[in-house]
mmCIF file of C-alpha atoms in Angstrom:
data_model
loop_
_atom_site.group_PDB
_atom_site.id
_atom_site.type_symbol
_atom_site.label_atom_id
_atom_site.label_comp_id
_atom_site.label_asym_id
_atom_site.label_seq_id
_atom_site.Cartn_x
_atom_site.Cartn_y
_atom_site.Cartn_z
ATOM 1 C CA GLY S 1 52.022 79.015 -1.556
ATOM 2 C CA ILE S 2 52.585 82.110 -3.100
ATOM 3 C CA GLN S 3 50.864 84.972 -2.142
ATOM 4 C CA VAL S 4 50.864 87.990 -4.313
ATOM 5 C CA GLU S 5 49.861 91.582 -3.642
ATOM 6 C CA GLN S 6 49.199 94.415 -5.891
ATOM 7 C CA SER S 7 49.031 98.080 -5.166
ATOM 8 C CA PRO S 8 47.563 100.387 -5.315
ATOM 9 C CA PRO S 9 43.687 98.597 -5.545
ATOM 10 C CA ASP S 10 42.425 101.755 -7.541
ATOM 11 C CA LEU S 11 43.917 104.574 -9.554
ATOM 12 C CA ILE S 12 41.929 107.212 -11.155
ATOM 13 C CA LEU S 13 44.072 109.671 -13.284
ATOM 14 C CA GLN S 14 43.405 112.163 -15.897
ATOM 15 C CA GLU S 15 44.371 111.424 -19.588
ATOM 16 C CA GLY S 16 48.219 112.287 -20.056
ATOM 17 C CA ALA S 17 49.442 111.298 -16.731
ATOM 18 C CA ASN S 18 51.582 108.464 -15.604
ATOM 19 C CA SER S 19 51.364 105.951 -13.097
ATOM 20 C CA THR S 20 53.244 103.069 -11.607
ATOM 21 C CA LEU S 21 51.628 99.808 -10.109
ATOM 22 C CA ARG S 22 53.356 97.382 -8.164
ATOM 23 C CA CYS S 23 53.344 93.338 -7.533
ATOM 24 C CA ASN S 24 54.919 92.409 -4.436
ATOM 25 C CA PHE S 25 55.296 88.392 -3.827
ATOM 26 C CA SER S 26 56.098 86.380 -1.519
ATOM 27 C CA ASP S 27 58.714 83.731 -2.961
ATOM 28 C CA SER S 28 61.093 83.107 -5.728
ATOM 29 C CA VAL S 29 59.384 82.890 -9.105
ATOM 30 C CA ASN S 30 60.169 81.290 -12.286
ATOM 31 C CA ASN S 31 57.275 83.135 -14.213
ATOM 32 C CA LEU S 32 55.824 86.378 -13.793
ATOM 33 C CA GLN S 33 53.358 88.044 -16.093
ATOM 34 C CA TRP S 34 51.444 91.489 -16.188
ATOM 35 C CA PHE S 35 47.954 91.355 -17.949
ATOM 36 C CA HIS S 36 45.450 93.778 -18.643
ATOM 37 C CA GLN S 37 41.564 92.829 -18.599
ATOM 38 C CA ASN S 38 39.809 95.416 -20.422
ATOM 39 C CA PRO S 39 35.878 96.309 -20.130
ATOM 40 C CA TRP S 40 34.718 93.221 -22.354
ATOM 41 C CA GLY S 41 36.736 91.237 -19.690
ATOM 42 C CA GLN S 42 39.453 89.850 -22.076
ATOM 43 C CA LEU S 43 43.274 88.933 -20.513
ATOM 44 C CA ILE S 44 45.617 90.724 -22.680
ATOM 45 C CA ASN S 45 49.346 89.630 -22.162
ATOM 46 C CA LEU S 46 51.255 92.657 -21.434
ATOM 47 C CA PHE S 47 54.629 91.625 -20.279
ATOM 48 C CA TYR S 48 56.447 88.110 -19.773
ATOM 49 C CA ILE S 49 59.198 89.228 -17.365
ATOM 50 C CA PRO S 50 60.389 87.122 -14.485
ATOM 51 C CA SER S 51 63.522 89.127 -14.170
ATOM 52 C CA GLY S 52 64.811 92.608 -16.036
ATOM 53 C CA THR S 53 63.383 95.412 -17.820
ATOM 54 C CA LYS S 54 61.090 95.370 -20.775
ATOM 55 C CA GLN S 55 59.476 98.089 -22.808
ATOM 56 C CA ASN S 56 56.737 98.283 -25.061
ATOM 57 C CA GLY S 57 55.543 101.636 -26.572
ATOM 58 C CA ARG S 58 53.924 103.711 -23.549
ATOM 59 C CA LEU S 59 54.195 100.597 -21.404
ATOM 60 C CA SER S 60 57.352 99.550 -19.432
ATOM 61 C CA ALA S 61 57.903 96.626 -16.649
ATOM 62 C CA THR S 62 60.521 95.774 -14.044
ATOM 63 C CA THR S 63 60.807 92.912 -12.001
ATOM 64 C CA VAL S 64 63.470 92.670 -9.351
ATOM 65 C CA ALA S 65 63.505 88.762 -8.733
ATOM 66 C CA THR S 66 65.894 89.026 -5.725
ATOM 67 C CA GLU S 67 63.385 91.500 -3.791
ATOM 68 C CA ARG S 68 60.356 89.885 -4.709
ATOM 69 C CA TYR S 69 58.843 92.828 -6.618
ATOM 70 C CA SER S 70 57.676 93.821 -10.179
ATOM 71 C CA LEU S 71 56.439 97.178 -11.388
ATOM 72 C CA LEU S 72 54.394 98.197 -14.138
ATOM 73 C CA TYR S 73 54.704 102.130 -15.451
ATOM 74 C CA ILE S 74 52.360 103.538 -18.018
ATOM 75 C CA SER S 75 53.081 106.842 -19.354
ATOM 76 C CA SER S 76 51.233 109.326 -21.138
ATOM 77 C CA SER S 77 47.640 107.436 -20.301
ATOM 78 C CA GLN S 78 44.830 107.147 -22.301
ATOM 79 C CA THR S 79 41.183 106.588 -21.798
ATOM 80 C CA THR S 80 41.643 103.083 -23.585
ATOM 81 C CA ASP S 81 44.337 102.169 -20.895
ATOM 82 C CA SER S 82 41.178 101.953 -18.349
ATOM 83 C CA GLY S 83 40.504 98.108 -16.833
ATOM 84 C CA VAL S 84 42.234 95.994 -14.467
ATOM 85 C CA TYR S 85 45.754 95.029 -14.108
ATOM 86 C CA PHE S 86 46.779 91.893 -12.781
ATOM 87 C CA CYS S 87 49.945 90.614 -12.069
ATOM 88 C CA ALA S 88 50.431 86.830 -11.696
ATOM 89 C CA VAL S 89 53.458 84.713 -10.972
ATOM 90 C CA GLY S 90 54.458 80.910 -10.982
ATOM 91 C CA GLY S 91 56.722 79.387 -8.468
ATOM 92 C CA ILE S 92 59.706 77.468 -9.041
ATOM 93 C CA GLN S 93 57.840 74.120 -9.141
ATOM 94 C CA GLY S 94 55.212 74.792 -11.596
ATOM 95 C CA ALA S 95 56.067 77.922 -13.145
ATOM 96 C CA GLN S 96 52.948 77.978 -15.435
ATOM 97 C CA LYS S 97 50.601 77.231 -12.784
ATOM 98 C CA LEU S 98 49.831 81.173 -12.026
ATOM 99 C CA VAL S 99 48.897 82.928 -8.980
ATOM 100 C CA PHE S 100 47.162 85.947 -9.663
ATOM 101 C CA GLY S 101 46.945 89.255 -7.518
ATOM 102 C CA GLN S 102 43.615 91.063 -6.906
ATOM 103 C CA GLY S 103 44.360 93.640 -9.570
ATOM 104 C CA THR S 104 44.656 97.165 -9.808
ATOM 105 C CA ARG S 105 41.655 98.847 -11.052
ATOM 106 C CA LEU S 106 42.763 101.883 -13.181
ATOM 107 C CA THR S 107 40.276 104.437 -14.501
ATOM 108 C CA ILE S 108 41.611 107.203 -16.658
ATOM 109 C CA ASN S 109 39.472 109.922 -17.489
ATOM 110 C CA PRO S 110 39.210 112.295 -20.388
ATOM 111 C CA ASP R 1 46.499 82.906 -36.681
ATOM 112 C CA ALA R 2 47.262 80.302 -33.749
ATOM 113 C CA GLU R 3 44.487 80.772 -31.030
ATOM 114 C CA ILE R 4 42.613 79.514 -28.250
ATOM 115 C CA THR R 5 38.881 79.607 -28.485
ATOM 116 C CA GLN R 6 35.922 78.967 -25.682
ATOM 117 C CA SER R 7 32.831 77.916 -25.943
ATOM 118 C CA PRO R 8 29.917 78.523 -25.085
ATOM 119 C CA ARG R 9 30.750 82.290 -24.191
ATOM 120 C CA HIS R 10 27.406 82.634 -22.259
ATOM 121 C CA LYS R 11 25.365 79.934 -20.580
ATOM 122 C CA ILE R 12 22.687 79.840 -18.287
ATOM 123 C CA THR R 13 22.034 76.657 -16.508
ATOM 124 C CA GLU R 14 19.929 75.039 -13.645
ATOM 125 C CA THR R 15 21.272 73.464 -10.427
ATOM 126 C CA GLY R 16 22.070 70.275 -10.512
ATOM 127 C CA ARG R 17 22.608 69.816 -14.403
ATOM 128 C CA GLN R 18 25.703 68.797 -16.039
ATOM 129 C CA VAL R 19 27.671 71.376 -17.884
ATOM 130 C CA THR R 20 30.756 71.188 -19.913
ATOM 131 C CA LEU R 21 32.929 74.212 -21.090
ATOM 132 C CA ALA R 22 35.185 73.642 -24.367
ATOM 133 C CA CYS R 23 38.702 75.172 -24.743
ATOM 134 C CA HIS R 24 40.157 74.441 -28.033
ATOM 135 C CA GLN R 25 44.012 75.679 -28.839
ATOM 136 C CA THR R 26 45.713 75.605 -31.979
ATOM 137 C CA TRP R 27 49.560 76.462 -30.865
ATOM 138 C CA ASN R 28 49.820 72.916 -29.957
ATOM 139 C CA HIS R 29 50.738 73.678 -26.571
ATOM 140 C CA ASN R 30 51.503 70.827 -24.258
ATOM 141 C CA ASN R 31 50.224 73.039 -20.919
ATOM 142 C CA MET R 32 46.614 73.778 -20.530
ATOM 143 C CA PHE R 33 45.055 75.477 -17.666
ATOM 144 C CA TRP R 34 41.573 76.046 -16.315
ATOM 145 C CA TYR R 35 40.711 78.988 -14.294
ATOM 146 C CA ARG R 36 37.555 80.811 -12.510
ATOM 147 C CA GLN R 37 37.191 84.460 -11.546
ATOM 148 C CA ASP R 38 35.043 85.694 -9.194
ATOM 149 C CA LEU R 39 34.542 89.005 -7.802
ATOM 150 C CA GLY R 40 36.869 89.516 -4.411
ATOM 151 C CA HIS R 41 38.716 86.250 -5.516
ATOM 152 C CA GLY R 42 40.625 87.292 -8.584
ATOM 153 C CA LEU R 43 41.634 84.544 -10.929
ATOM 154 C CA ARG R 44 42.080 80.784 -9.231
ATOM 155 C CA LEU R 45 43.286 77.581 -10.840
ATOM 156 C CA ILE R 46 40.733 74.752 -11.251
ATOM 157 C CA HIS R 47 42.344 72.001 -13.112
ATOM 158 C CA TYR R 48 45.582 71.992 -15.328
ATOM 159 C CA SER R 49 47.231 69.567 -17.640
ATOM 160 C CA TYR R 50 50.959 68.653 -18.863
ATOM 161 C CA GLY R 51 49.913 66.962 -21.926
ATOM 162 C CA VAL R 52 47.733 64.056 -23.242
ATOM 163 C CA GLN R 53 46.279 61.749 -20.552
ATOM 164 C CA ASP R 54 47.628 64.082 -17.589
ATOM 165 C CA THR R 55 45.179 65.833 -15.584
ATOM 166 C CA ASN R 56 45.685 67.592 -12.503
ATOM 167 C CA LYS R 57 43.755 69.471 -9.580
ATOM 168 C CA GLY R 58 44.265 73.068 -8.726
ATOM 169 C CA GLU R 59 43.281 75.530 -5.793
ATOM 170 C CA VAL R 60 39.728 74.864 -6.728
ATOM 171 C CA SER R 61 38.713 71.501 -8.004
ATOM 172 C CA ASP R 62 35.910 70.147 -6.019
ATOM 173 C CA GLY R 63 32.852 69.956 -8.299
ATOM 174 C CA TYR R 64 35.066 70.105 -11.594
ATOM 175 C CA SER R 65 36.638 67.591 -13.676
ATOM 176 C CA VAL R 66 38.694 67.589 -16.707
ATOM 177 C CA SER R 67 39.897 64.996 -19.425
ATOM 178 C CA ARG R 68 42.841 65.438 -22.108
ATOM 179 C CA SER R 69 42.549 62.978 -24.972
ATOM 180 C CA ASN R 70 44.590 65.262 -27.457
ATOM 181 C CA THR R 71 46.577 68.258 -27.371
ATOM 182 C CA GLU R 72 44.346 70.454 -28.576
ATOM 183 C CA ASP R 73 41.330 70.399 -26.212
ATOM 184 C CA LEU R 74 40.720 70.630 -22.434
ATOM 185 C CA PRO R 75 37.216 70.456 -21.698
ATOM 186 C CA LEU R 76 35.924 71.089 -18.457
ATOM 187 C CA THR R 77 33.022 69.825 -16.893
ATOM 188 C CA LEU R 78 30.850 70.535 -13.766
ATOM 189 C CA GLU R 79 28.935 67.084 -12.976
ATOM 190 C CA SER R 80 26.067 68.562 -10.851
ATOM 191 C CA ALA R 81 26.106 72.578 -11.177
ATOM 192 C CA ALA R 82 25.562 74.488 -8.050
ATOM 193 C CA SER R 83 24.967 78.319 -7.577
ATOM 194 C CA SER R 84 28.491 78.573 -6.265
ATOM 195 C CA GLN R 85 30.000 77.961 -9.490
ATOM 196 C CA THR R 86 28.437 80.752 -11.153
ATOM 197 C CA SER R 87 31.567 82.534 -12.363
ATOM 198 C CA VAL R 88 33.856 83.671 -15.561
ATOM 199 C CA TYR R 89 35.876 80.546 -16.651
ATOM 200 C CA PHE R 90 39.122 81.042 -18.345
ATOM 201 C CA CYS R 91 41.061 78.622 -20.248
ATOM 202 C CA ALA R 92 44.780 79.035 -20.584
ATOM 203 C CA SER R 93 47.417 77.573 -22.710
ATOM 204 C CA GLY R 94 51.209 77.566 -22.929
ATOM 205 C CA ARG R 95 54.236 75.828 -24.418
ATOM 206 C CA ASP R 96 56.797 75.033 -21.985
ATOM 207 C CA ARG R 97 56.608 74.668 -18.161
ATOM 208 C CA ALA R 98 58.254 78.292 -17.513
ATOM 209 C CA GLY R 99 56.863 80.160 -20.443
ATOM 210 C CA GLU R 100 54.133 82.606 -21.217
ATOM 211 C CA LEU R 101 50.485 81.665 -20.796
ATOM 212 C CA PHE R 102 48.187 82.582 -23.024
ATOM 213 C CA PHE R 103 44.505 83.143 -22.373
ATOM 214 C CA GLY R 104 41.111 82.570 -24.112
ATOM 215 C CA GLU R 105 38.421 85.166 -24.108
ATOM 216 C CA GLY R 106 36.259 83.653 -21.217
ATOM 217 C CA SER R 107 33.140 82.250 -20.854
ATOM 218 C CA ARG R 108 30.397 83.133 -18.543
ATOM 219 C CA LEU R 109 28.100 80.747 -16.461
ATOM 220 C CA THR R 110 25.062 81.081 -14.907
ATOM 221 C CA VAL R 111 23.792 78.762 -12.122
ATOM 222 C CA LEU R 112 20.151 79.142 -11.472
#
């Protein structure tokens, strides 16, 4: 099955800093989503982005499907950005059967 | 607003007991999924359904069952709970085979 690798596993930054989170996947995909798991455990949808670039406020994401990676950019970090960021992908057969990466734990210090 | 809800949010049970976790969505989505989240393993797929009367096994289905009698609900049953099934369980739903998936708030299950 598809393998998903996220890097870095942990990231500690000061408020106001920018960050880039990476997601590599091992096969062609029809679905790629980025989630933020907040300290209360909720999974918040950030982007549905099987290809291309999207932006939402301070967050943006780019997926280069032909090279099998996706990047999540967070600019001007705030303490509320802390939590775990997951990349999840769905293959050509059964694109909604998402396979999750191990996540990047982001800590933003004031 | 349409939503996806899970119940109970927290449950403690004993080894060997039957447990059912409920998942209800009001989006009229055909596709529904159950995942479990454990430290060191991320989220893994347990069972999924693409419509009424359709159920399929995921990556970690042993010890779990689901049934889909209507569009809105996909209950997850642990026939005989084991300590290895202590976990946080997430239900999710989506409209079509390649679209965005939306998750419930999770149910934390402890098996003693």
